CSV table of C-alpha atoms in Angstrom, one decimal:
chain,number,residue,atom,x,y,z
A,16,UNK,CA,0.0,0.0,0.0
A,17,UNK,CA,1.4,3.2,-0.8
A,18,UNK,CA,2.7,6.1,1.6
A,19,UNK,CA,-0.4,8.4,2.0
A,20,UNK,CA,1.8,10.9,4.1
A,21,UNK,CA,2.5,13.3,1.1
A,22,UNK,CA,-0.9,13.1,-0.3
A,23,UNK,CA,-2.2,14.2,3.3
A,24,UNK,CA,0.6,17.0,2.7
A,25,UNK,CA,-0.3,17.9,-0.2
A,26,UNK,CA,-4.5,18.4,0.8
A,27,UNK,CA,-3.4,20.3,3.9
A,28,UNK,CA,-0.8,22.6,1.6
A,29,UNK,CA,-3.7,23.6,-0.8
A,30,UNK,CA,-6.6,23.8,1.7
A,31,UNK,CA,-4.6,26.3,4.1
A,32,UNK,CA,-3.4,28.2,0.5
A,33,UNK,CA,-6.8,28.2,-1.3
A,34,UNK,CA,-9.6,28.7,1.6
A,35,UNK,CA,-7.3,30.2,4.2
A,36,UNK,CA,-5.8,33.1,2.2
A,37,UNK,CA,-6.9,33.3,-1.2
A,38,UNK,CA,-10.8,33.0,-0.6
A,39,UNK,CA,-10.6,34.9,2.5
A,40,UNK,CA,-8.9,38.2,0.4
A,41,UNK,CA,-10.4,37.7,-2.8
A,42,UNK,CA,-14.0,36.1,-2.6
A,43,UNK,CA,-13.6,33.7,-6.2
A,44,UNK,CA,-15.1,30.6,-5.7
A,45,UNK,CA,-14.6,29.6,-8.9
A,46,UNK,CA,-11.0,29.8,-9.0
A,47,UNK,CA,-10.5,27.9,-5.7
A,48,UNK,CA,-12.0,25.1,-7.4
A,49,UNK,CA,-9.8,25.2,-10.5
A,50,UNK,CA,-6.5,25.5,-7.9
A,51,UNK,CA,-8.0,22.6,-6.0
A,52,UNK,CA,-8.8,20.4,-9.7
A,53,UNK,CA,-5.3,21.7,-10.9
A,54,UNK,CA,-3.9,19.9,-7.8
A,55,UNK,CA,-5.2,17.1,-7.0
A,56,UNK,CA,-4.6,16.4,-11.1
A,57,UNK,CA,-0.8,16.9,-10.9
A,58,UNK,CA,-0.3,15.2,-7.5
A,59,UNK,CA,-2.2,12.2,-9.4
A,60,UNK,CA,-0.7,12.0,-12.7
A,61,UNK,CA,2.4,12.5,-10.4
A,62,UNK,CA,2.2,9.8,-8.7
A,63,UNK,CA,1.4,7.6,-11.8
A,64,UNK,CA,4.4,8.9,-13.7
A,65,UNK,CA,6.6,8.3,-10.3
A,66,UNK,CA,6.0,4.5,-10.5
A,67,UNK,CA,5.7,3.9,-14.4
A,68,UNK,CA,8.2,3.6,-17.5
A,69,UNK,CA,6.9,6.9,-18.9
A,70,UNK,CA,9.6,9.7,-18.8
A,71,UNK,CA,8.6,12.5,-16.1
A,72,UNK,CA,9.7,14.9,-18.2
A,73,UNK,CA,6.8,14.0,-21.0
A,74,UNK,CA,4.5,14.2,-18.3
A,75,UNK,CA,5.6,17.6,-16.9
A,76,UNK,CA,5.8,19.3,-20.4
A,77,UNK,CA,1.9,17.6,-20.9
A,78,UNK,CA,1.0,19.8,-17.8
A,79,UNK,CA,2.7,23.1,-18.7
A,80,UNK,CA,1.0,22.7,-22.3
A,81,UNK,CA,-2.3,22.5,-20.4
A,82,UNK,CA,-1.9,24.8,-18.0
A,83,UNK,CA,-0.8,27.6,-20.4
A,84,UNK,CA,-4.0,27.0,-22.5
A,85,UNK,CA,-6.2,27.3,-19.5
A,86,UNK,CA,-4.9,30.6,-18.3
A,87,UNK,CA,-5.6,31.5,-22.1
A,88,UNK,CA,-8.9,30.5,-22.0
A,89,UNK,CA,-10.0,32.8,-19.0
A,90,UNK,CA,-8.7,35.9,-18.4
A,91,UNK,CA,-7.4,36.0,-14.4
A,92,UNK,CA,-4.9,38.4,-12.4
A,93,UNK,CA,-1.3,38.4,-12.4
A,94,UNK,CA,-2.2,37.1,-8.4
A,95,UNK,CA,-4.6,34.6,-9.3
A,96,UNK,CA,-1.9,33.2,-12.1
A,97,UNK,CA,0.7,33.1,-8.5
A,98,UNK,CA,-1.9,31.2,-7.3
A,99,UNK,CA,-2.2,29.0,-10.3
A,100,UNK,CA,1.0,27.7,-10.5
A,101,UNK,CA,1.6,27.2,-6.7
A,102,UNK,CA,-0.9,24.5,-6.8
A,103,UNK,CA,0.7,23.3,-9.8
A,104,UNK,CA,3.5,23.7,-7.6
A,105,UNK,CA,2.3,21.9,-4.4
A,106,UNK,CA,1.1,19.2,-6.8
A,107,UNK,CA,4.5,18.5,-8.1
A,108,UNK,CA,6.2,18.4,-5.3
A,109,UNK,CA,4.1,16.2,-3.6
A,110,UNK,CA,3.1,13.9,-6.3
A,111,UNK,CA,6.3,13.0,-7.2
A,112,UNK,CA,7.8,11.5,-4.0
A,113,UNK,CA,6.1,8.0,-3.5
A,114,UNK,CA,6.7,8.8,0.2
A,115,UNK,CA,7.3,11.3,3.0
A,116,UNK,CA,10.5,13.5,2.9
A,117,UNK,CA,11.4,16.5,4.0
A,118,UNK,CA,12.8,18.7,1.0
A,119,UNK,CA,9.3,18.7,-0.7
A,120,UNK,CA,7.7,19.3,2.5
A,121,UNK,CA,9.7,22.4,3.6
A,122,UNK,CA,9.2,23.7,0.0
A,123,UNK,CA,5.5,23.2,-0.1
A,124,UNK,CA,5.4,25.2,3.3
A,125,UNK,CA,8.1,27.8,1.7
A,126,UNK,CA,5.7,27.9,-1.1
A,127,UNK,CA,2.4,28.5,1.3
A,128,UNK,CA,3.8,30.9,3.9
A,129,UNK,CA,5.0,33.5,1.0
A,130,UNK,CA,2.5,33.2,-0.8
A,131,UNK,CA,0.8,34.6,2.5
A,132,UNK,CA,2.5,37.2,3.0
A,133,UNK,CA,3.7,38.5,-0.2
A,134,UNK,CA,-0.3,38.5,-0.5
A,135,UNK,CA,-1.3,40.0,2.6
A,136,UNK,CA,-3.1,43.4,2.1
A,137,UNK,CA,-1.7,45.3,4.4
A,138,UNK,CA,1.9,45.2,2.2
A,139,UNK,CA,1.8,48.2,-0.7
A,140,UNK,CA,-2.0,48.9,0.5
A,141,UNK,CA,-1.4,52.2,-0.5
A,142,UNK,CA,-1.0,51.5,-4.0
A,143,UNK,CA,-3.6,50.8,-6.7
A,144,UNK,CA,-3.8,50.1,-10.2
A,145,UNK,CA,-7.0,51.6,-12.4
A,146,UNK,CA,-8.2,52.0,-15.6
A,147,UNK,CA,-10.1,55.2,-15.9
A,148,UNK,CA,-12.2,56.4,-18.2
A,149,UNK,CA,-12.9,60.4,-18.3
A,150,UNK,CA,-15.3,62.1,-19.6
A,151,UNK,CA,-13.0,64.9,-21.7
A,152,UNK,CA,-10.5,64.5,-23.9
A,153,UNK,CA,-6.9,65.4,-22.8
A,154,UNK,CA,-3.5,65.2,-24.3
A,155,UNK,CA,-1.2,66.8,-22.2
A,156,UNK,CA,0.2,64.5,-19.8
A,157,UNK,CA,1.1,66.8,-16.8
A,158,UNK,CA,-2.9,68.0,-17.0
A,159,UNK,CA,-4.2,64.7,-17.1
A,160,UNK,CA,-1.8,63.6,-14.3
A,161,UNK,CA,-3.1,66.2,-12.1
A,162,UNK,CA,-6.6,65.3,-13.2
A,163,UNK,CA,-6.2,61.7,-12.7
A,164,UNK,CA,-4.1,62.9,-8.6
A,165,UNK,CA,-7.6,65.1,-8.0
A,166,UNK,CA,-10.1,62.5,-8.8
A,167,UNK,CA,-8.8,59.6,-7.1
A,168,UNK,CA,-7.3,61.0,-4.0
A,169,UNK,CA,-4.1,60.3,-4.4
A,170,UNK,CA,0.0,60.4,-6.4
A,171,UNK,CA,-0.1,59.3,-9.8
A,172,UNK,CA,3.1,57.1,-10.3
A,173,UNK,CA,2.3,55.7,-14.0
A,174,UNK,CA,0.0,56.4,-16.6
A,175,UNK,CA,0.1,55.2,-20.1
A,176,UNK,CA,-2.8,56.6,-22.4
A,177,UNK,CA,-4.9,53.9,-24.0
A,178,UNK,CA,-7.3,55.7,-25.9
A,179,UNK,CA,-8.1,59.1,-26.5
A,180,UNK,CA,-11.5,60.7,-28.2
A,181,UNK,CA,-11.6,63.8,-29.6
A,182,UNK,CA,-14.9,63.2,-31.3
A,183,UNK,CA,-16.7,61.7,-28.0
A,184,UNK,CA,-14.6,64.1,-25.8
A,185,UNK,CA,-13.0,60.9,-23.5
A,186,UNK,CA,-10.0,59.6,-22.7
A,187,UNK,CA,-8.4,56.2,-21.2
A,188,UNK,CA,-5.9,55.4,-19.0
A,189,UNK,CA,-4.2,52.9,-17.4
A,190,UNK,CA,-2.6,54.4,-14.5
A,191,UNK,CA,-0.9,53.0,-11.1
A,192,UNK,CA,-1.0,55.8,-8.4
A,193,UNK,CA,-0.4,55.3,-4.3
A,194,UNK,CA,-3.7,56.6,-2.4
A,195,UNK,CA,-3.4,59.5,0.1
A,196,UNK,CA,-3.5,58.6,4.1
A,197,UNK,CA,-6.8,59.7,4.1
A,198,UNK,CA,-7.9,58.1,0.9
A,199,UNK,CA,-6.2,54.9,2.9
A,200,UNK,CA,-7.9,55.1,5.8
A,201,UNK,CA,-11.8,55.5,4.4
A,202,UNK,CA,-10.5,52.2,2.2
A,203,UNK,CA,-9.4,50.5,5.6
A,204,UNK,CA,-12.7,51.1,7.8
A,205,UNK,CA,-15.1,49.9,4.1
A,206,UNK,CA,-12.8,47.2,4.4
A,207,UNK,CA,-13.3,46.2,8.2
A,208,UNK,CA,-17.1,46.7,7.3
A,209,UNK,CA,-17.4,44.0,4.8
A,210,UNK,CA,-15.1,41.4,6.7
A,211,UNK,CA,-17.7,42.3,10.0
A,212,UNK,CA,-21.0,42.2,7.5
């Protein structure tokens, strides 16, 4: 009978990751059951490669083919794609040892606790990424950088024009700015409402 120590690893590893901190900061069901399908897939086929003829290497390049055509297919965040591929990660690691050991297991936790914190909202709270769309038409950059400061409350750090309409009098922007104490503090309190609510 096989070792079932890593496989208990590896469904602690992705529970804590998926329910603990991803769901509990970003709310998508959905995508905690892909990380959770994503897993449980690679530890399997992992442990199927581990004790058969067929190269691991055919088998690992099968995933990434997959993988890459399912991020394709849905559009997700830069996070959720960190998420992504530390359950493909977890799965791996675990999958592919046919019993307990300690390197996977320290990396699976590695993996887990940054994860965590590089995550955590308090780190770089005060800076946000928008697209904006305004409602007049403007090419000079410093005005629109000191439109863009006024209407969301905070410093404009990049900004890179996607469209603008002289016709329909609007322009858009993709801009990265960091939020004003004040402007951080109203976010903080909404925020401490929902989790409360």
């Amino acid at each position: 009978m096989p070792d079932l120590t890593m496989l208990l690893i590896d469904l602690a590893a992705i529970t804590l990751l998926t329910v603990a901190v991803y769901f509990q900061r970003h709310r998508r069901r959905d995508l905690v059951v892909a990380f959770f399908g994503v897993n449980i897939g690679v530890f399997a086929v992992c442990q199927v490669l581990a004790t058969s003829e067929v190269a691991v290497g055919l088998g690992l390049g099968l995933f990434g083919v997959l993988s890459i055509i399912r991020l394709r297919s849905s559009e997700i965040s830069q996070r959720e794609v960190a998420y992504y591929f530390a359950a493909l990660a977890v799965g791996l690691l675990t999958g592919l040892s046919q019993t307990f050991s300690v390197l996977p297991t320290v990396l699976v936790a590695v993996i887990v606790v940054a994860l965590a914190i590089v995550d955590h909202p308090a780190l770089f709270s005060s800076y946000r990424h928008r697209t904006v769309q305004l409602d007049e038409a403007i090419g000079d950059d410093a005005r629109l950088r000191g439109v863009l400061e006024e209407r969301l409350g905070g410093e404009v750090r990049a900004l890179s024009v996607q469209h603008i309409d002289f016709v329909n009098d609007t322009t858009l922007v993709d801009v990265r700015y960091r939020a004003r104490p004040a402007v951080r503090a109203a976010a903080g309190a909404a925020l401490r409402e929902e989790v409360s609510a």
